[in-house]
Short mmCIF file of C-alpha atoms in Angstrom, two decimals:
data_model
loop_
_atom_site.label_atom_id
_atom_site.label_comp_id
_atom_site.label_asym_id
_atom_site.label_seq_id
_atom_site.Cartn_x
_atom_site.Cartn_y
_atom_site.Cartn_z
CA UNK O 1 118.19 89.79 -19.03
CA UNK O 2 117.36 92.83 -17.18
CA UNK O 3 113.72 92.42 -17.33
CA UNK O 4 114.04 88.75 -16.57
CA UNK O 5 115.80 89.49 -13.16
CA UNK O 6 113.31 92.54 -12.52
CA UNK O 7 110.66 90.05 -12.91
CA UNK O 8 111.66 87.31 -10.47
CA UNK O 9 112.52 89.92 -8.16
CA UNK O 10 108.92 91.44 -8.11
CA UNK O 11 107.64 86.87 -8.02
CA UNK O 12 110.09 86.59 -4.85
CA UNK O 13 108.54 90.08 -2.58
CA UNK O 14 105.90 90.58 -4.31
CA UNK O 15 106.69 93.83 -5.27
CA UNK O 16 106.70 94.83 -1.64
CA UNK O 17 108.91 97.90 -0.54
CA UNK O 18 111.00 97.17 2.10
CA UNK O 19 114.15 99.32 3.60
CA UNK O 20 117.56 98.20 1.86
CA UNK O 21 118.53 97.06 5.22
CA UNK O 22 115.18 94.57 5.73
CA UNK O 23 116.04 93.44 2.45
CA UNK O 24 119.61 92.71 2.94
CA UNK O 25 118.75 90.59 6.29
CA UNK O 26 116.47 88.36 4.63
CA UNK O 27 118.70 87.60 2.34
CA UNK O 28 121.62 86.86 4.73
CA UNK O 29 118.91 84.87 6.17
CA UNK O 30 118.30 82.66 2.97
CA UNK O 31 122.36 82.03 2.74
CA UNK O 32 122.49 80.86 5.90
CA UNK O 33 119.80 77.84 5.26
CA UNK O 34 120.82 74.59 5.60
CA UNK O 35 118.03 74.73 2.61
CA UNK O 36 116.29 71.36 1.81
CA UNK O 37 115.60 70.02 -1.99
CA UNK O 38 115.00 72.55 -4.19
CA UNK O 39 112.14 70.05 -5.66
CA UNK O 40 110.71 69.70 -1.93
CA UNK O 41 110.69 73.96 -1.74
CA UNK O 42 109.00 74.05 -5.14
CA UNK O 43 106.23 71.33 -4.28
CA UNK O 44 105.49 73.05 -0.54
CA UNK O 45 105.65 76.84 -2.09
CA UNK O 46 102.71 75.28 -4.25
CA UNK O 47 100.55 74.10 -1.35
CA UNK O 48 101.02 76.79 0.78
CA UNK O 49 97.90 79.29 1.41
CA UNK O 50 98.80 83.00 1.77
CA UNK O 51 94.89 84.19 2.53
CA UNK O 52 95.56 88.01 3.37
CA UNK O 53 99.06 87.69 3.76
CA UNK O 54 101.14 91.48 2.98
CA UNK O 55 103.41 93.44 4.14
CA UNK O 56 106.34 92.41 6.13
CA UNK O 57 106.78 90.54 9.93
CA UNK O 58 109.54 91.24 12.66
CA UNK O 59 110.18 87.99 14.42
CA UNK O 60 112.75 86.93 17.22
CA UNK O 61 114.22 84.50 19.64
CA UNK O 62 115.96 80.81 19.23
CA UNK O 63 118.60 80.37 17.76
CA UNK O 64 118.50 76.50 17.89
CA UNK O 65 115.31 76.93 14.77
CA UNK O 66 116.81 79.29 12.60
CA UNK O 67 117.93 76.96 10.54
CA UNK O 68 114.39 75.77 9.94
CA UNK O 69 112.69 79.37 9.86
CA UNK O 70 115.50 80.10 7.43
CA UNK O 71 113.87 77.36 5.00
CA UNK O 72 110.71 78.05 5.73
CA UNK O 73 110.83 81.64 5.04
CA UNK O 74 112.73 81.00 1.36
CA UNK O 75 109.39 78.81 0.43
CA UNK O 76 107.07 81.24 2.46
CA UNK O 77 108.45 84.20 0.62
CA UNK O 78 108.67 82.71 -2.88
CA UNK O 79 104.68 81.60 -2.71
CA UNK O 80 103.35 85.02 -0.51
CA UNK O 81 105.86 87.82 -1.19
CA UNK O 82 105.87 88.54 2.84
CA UNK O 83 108.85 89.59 3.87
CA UNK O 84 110.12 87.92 7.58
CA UNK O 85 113.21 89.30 9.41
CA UNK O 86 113.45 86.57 12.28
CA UNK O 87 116.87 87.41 14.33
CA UNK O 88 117.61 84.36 16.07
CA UNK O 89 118.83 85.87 19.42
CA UNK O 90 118.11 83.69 21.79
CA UNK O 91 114.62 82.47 23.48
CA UNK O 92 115.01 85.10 26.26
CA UNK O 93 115.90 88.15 23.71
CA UNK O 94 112.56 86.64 21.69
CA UNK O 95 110.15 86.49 24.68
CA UNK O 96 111.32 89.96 25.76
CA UNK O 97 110.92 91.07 22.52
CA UNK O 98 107.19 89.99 22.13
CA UNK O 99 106.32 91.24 25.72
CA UNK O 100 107.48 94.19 24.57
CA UNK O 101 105.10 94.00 21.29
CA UNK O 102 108.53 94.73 18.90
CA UNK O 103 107.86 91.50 17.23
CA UNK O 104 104.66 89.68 15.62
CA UNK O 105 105.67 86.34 17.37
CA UNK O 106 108.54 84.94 18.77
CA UNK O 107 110.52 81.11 19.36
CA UNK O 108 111.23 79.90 22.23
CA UNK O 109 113.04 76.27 23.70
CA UNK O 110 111.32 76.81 27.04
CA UNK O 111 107.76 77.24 27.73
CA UNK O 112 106.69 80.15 29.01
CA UNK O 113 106.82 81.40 32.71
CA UNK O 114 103.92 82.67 34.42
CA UNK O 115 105.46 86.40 34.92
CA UNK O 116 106.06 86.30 31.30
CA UNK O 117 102.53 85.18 30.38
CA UNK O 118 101.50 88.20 32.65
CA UNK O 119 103.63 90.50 30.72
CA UNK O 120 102.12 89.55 27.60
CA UNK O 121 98.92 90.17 28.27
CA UNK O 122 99.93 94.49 27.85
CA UNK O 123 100.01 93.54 23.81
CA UNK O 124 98.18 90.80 23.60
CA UNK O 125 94.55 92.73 24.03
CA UNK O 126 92.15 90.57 25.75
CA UNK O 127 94.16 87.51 25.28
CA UNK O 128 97.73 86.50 25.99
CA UNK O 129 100.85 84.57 24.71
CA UNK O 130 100.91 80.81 24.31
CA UNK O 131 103.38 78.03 23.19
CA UNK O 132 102.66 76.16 20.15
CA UNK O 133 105.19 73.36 19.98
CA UNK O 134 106.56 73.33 16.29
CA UNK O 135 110.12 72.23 16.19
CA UNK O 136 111.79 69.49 17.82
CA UNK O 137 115.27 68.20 17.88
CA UNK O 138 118.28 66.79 20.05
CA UNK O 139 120.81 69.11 21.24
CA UNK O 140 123.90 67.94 20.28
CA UNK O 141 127.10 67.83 22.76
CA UNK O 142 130.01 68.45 20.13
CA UNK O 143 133.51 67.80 20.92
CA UNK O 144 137.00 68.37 19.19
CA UNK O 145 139.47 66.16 20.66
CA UNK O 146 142.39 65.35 18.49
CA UNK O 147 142.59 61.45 17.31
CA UNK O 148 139.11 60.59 18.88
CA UNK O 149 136.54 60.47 16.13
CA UNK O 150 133.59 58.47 18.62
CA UNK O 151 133.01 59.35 22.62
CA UNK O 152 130.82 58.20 24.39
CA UNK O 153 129.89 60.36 27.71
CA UNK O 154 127.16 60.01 30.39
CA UNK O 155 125.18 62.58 32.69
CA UNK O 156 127.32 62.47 35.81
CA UNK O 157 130.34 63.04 33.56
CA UNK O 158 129.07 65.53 31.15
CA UNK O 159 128.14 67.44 34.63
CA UNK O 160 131.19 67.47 36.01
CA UNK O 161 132.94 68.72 32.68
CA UNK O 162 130.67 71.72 32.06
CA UNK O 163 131.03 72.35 36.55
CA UNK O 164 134.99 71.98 35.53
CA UNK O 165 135.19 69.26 37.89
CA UNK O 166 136.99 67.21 35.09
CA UNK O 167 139.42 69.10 33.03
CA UNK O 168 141.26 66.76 31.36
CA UNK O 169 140.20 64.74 28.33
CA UNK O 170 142.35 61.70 29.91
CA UNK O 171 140.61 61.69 33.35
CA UNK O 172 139.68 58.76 34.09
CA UNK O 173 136.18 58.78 34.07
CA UNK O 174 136.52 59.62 30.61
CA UNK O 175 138.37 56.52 30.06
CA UNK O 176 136.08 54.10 31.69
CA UNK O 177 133.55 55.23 29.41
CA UNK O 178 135.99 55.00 26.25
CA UNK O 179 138.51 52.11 26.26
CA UNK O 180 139.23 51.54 23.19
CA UNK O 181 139.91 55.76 22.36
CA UNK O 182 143.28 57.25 22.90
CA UNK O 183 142.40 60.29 24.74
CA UNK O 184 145.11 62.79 24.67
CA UNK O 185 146.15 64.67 27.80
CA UNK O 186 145.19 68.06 26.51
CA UNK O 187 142.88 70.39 29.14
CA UNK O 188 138.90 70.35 28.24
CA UNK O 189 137.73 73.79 26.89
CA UNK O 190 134.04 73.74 27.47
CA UNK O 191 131.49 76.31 26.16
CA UNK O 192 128.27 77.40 27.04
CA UNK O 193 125.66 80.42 25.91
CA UNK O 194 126.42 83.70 26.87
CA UNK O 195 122.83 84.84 27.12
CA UNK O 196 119.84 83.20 27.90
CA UNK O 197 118.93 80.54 26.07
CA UNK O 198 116.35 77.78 26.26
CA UNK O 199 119.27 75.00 24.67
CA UNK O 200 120.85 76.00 28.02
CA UNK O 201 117.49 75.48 30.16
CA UNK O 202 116.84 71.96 27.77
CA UNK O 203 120.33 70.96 28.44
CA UNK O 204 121.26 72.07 32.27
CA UNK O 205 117.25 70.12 32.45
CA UNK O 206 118.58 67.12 31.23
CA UNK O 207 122.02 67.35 33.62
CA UNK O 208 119.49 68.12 36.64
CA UNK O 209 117.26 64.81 35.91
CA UNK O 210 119.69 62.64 35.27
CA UNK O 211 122.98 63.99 37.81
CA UNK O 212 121.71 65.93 40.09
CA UNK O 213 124.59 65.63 42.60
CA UNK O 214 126.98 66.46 40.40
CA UNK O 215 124.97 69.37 38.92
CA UNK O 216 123.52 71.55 41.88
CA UNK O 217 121.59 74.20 40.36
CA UNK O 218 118.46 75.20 39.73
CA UNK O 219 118.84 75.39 35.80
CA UNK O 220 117.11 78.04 33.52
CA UNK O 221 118.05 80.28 30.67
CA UNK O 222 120.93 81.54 32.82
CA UNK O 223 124.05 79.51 32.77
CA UNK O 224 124.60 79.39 36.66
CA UNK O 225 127.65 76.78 36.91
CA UNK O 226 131.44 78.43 37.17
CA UNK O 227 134.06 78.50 34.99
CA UNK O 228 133.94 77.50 31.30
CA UNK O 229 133.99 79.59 28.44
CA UNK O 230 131.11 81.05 26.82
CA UNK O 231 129.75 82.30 23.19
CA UNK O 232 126.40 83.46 21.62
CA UNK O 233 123.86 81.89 20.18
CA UNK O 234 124.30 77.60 18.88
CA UNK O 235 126.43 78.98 15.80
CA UNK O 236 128.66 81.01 18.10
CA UNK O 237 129.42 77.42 20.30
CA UNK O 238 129.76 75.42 16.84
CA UNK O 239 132.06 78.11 15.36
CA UNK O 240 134.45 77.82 18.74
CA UNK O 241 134.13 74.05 19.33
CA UNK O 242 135.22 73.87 15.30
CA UNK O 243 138.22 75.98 16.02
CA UNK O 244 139.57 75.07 19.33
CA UNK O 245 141.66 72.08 20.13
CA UNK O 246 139.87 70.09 23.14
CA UNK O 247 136.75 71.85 23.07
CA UNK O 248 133.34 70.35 23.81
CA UNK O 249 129.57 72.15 23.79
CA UNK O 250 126.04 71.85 23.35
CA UNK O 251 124.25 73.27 20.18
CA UNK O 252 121.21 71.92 18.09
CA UNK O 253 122.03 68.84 16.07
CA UNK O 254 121.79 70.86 12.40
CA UNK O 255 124.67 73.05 13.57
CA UNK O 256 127.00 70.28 14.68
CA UNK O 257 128.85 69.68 11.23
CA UNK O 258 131.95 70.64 9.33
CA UNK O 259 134.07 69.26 11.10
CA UNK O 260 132.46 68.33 14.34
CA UNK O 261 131.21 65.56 15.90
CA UNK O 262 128.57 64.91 18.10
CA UNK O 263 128.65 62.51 21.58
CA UNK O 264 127.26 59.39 21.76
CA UNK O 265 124.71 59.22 24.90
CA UNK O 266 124.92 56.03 27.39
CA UNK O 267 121.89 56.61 29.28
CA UNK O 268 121.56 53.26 30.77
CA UNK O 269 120.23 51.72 27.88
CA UNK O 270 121.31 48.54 26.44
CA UNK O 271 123.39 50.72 24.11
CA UNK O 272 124.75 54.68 23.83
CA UNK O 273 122.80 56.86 22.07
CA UNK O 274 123.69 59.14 19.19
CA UNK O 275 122.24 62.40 18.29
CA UNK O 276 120.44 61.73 15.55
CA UNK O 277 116.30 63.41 14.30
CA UNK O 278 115.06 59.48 14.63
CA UNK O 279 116.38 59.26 18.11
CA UNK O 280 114.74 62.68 18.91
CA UNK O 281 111.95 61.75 17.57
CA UNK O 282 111.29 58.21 19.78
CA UNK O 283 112.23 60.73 23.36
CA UNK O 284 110.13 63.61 22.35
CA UNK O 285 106.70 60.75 21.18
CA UNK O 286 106.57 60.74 24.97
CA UNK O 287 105.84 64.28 25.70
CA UNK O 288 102.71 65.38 27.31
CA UNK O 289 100.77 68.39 26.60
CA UNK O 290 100.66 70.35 29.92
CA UNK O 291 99.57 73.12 29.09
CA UNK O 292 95.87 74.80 29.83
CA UNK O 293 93.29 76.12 27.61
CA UNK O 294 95.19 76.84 23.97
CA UNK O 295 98.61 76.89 25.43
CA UNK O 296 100.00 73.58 24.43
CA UNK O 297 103.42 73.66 26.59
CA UNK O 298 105.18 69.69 26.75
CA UNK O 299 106.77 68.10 29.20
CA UNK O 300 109.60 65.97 28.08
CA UNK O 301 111.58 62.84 30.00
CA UNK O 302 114.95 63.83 29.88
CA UNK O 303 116.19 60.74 32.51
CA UNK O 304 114.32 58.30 29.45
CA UNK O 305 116.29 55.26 29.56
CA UNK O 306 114.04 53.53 26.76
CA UNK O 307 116.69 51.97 23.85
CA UNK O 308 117.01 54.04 21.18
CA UNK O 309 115.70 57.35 22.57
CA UNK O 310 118.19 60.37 22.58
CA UNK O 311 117.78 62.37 26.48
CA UNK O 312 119.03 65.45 25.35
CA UNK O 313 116.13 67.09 23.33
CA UNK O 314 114.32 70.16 23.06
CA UNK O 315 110.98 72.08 21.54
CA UNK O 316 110.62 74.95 20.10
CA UNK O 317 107.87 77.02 20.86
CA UNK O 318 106.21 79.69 18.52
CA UNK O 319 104.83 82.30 20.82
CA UNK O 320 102.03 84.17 19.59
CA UNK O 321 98.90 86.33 21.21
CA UNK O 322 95.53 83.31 21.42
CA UNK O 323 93.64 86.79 21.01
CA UNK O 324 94.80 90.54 20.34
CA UNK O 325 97.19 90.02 17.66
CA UNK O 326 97.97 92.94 15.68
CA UNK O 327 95.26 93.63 12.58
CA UNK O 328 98.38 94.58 10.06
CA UNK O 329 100.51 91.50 11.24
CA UNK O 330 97.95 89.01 11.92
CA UNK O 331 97.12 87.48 8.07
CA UNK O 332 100.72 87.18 7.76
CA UNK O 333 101.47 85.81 10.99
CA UNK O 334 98.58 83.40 11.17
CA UNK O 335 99.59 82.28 7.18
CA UNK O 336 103.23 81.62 8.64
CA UNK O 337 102.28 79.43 11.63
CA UNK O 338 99.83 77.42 9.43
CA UNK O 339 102.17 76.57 6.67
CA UNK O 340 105.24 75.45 9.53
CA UNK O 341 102.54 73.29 10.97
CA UNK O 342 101.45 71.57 7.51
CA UNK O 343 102.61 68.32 6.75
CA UNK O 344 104.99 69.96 3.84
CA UNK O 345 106.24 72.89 6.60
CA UNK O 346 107.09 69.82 9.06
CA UNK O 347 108.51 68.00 6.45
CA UNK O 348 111.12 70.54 6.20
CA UNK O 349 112.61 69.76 9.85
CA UNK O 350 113.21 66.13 8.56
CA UNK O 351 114.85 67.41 5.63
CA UNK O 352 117.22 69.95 7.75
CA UNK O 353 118.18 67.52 10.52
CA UNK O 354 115.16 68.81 13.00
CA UNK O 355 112.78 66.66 14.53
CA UNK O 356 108.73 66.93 13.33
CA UNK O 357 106.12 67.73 16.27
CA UNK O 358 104.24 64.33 16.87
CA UNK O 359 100.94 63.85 14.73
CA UNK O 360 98.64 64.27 17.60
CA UNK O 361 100.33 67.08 19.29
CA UNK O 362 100.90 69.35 15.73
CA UNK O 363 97.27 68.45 14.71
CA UNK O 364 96.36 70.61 18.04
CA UNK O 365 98.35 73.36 16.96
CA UNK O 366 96.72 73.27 13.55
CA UNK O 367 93.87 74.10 15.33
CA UNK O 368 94.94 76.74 17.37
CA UNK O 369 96.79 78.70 14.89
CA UNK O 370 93.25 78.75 12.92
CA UNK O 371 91.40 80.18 16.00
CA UNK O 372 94.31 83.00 16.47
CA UNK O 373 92.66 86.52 16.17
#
């Protein structure tokens, strides 16, 4: 029995040695997977390519993917043996993180910023960071309100809740949107991120196109609005919206379980809209590329009225170096972005409640990722 364990240990990291700690992470990591089929893992470990692949990768940044890198890196590992620490801090601890060349790539929900495309370009050696779209999803407004299992909430009201303009679950704007729900008279207790996040710039983007008088700020990673109650990264907001009576927040859609229960959307639409990967899917087919040269940033509609087609979405971006990318990380990191963007890594996201990049828009990153050097 010994042996037998010894043996799949040396299969699973390829006999790699990594610090107890390393090794301990990634396999926090793995528990924390919303996983996917254990026949679907076996059939995409198969197809995956590992080329040069050793040795281990630091990673960093959304928190809103981890679920998904979590699955990925269980199949990654069990076919390559590379070990892949990603930390899921947030998309501004990620970027700062690469610019900083502490990681071999990073995720971000926002595109990146000219200053921080600047920045890169001091590790990224004759080249510089871009976004390759690889993960999208909705971002999911979970509430806990005793006795109300379905709400239904629109921009101008969602605004004023998170601006604590309404703090009351009964108020009546509430109720207009929800006459049939008995809506207790117990105060609202509405979380956002602590840090910088790019759910917050998705989300406060969505508030600004679609209620901008009621939500008069600029938006960002930076929650700007007063008030409210805050917690870190989309588990932290699930984990208090879970345990707090009258509590409402946004977190990515595979987080928004056990327990709690996402808004229904009425965007003007000839019906709300609930959170849900197909209705993700239909807002985020609209997306432009508008990004230049290899950077292959979207823009997304988030005042879409179109039936069927959830407002609240994001991307997440994999940011890597288009050239400069360092020799001892590179195999590894360019084997890792290729098997995410396969049809078996994007059929992952379906399988863990995420959203798959568009056909035309992932077959672009294919292409990238094979040109990174």
């Amino acid at each position: 029995m010994k042996l037998q364990r010894m043996n799949r240990r040396a299969l699973t990291l390829g006999a790699l040695a990594v610090s107890g700690a390393l090794a301990l992470t990634a396999c926090g990591s793995d528990d924390t997977s919303s996983g996917g089929g254990s026949g679907a893992s076996t059939a995409a470990a198969g197809n995956i390519k590992c080329d040069d692949a050793k040795g281990q990768l630091l990673a960093d940044g959304s928190s809103a993917q981890k679920n998904a890198i979590d699955a990925w890196v269980k199949q990654f590992t069990q076919a390559c043996g590379v070990q892949i620490n990603y930390k899921g801090s947030g998309s501004g601890a990620g970027i700062t993180a690469f610019t900083q060349g502490q990681v071999a790539f990073a995720g971000s929900d926002s595109a990146l910023k000219p200053e921080e495309v600047a920045a890169s370009k001091k590790v990224c050696t004759g080249g510089q960071a871009i976004d390759l779209p690889m993960v999208g999803g909705p971002i999911a407004v979970g509430f806990n309100v005793p006795g109300v299992d379905k709400l239904v909430l629109d921009a101008p009201t969602l605004a004023k809740i998170f601006n604590s303009k309404i703090k009351n679950w009964n108020d009546a704007a509430i109720k207009k949107l929800n006459p049939d729900a008995t809506l207790p008279d117990l105060k609202i207790q509405a979380f956002h991120r602590s840090e910088d996040s790019g759910t917050t710039d998705n989300f406060t983007k969505y508030l600004i196109a679609s209620a901008k008088t009621d939500w008069p700020y600029e938006g960002g990673k930076a929650w700007q609005a007063s008030g409210g109650q805050s917690a870190s990264g989309s588990s932290g907001i699930a984990q208090q919206v879970k345990q707090t009576s009258g509590a409402i927040g946004y977190m990515e859609l595979s987080y928004a379980k056990d327990g709690i229960k996402p808004v229904s959307i009425d965007t003007g639409a000839s019906a709300p809209v609930d959170a849900t990967v197909e209705n993700a899917t239909k807002a985020i087919s609209d997306a432009k590329v508008v990004g230049t040269g290899k950077d292959l940033a979207l823009e997304l509609n988030y005042a879409t009225k179109a039936d069927g087609a959830y407002p609240i979405t994001l991307v997440t971006y994999e940011i890597a170096c288009d050239k400069g990318n360092k020799a001892e990380t590179l195999p590894a990191t360019k084997a890792f972005l290729r098997f995410i963007a396969s049809e078996d890594g994007q059929k992952v996201l379906s399988d863990n409640d995420y959203a798959p990049i568009p056909d035309d828009i992932i077959a672009k990153v294919r292409t990238t990722i094979d040109g990174l050097n």
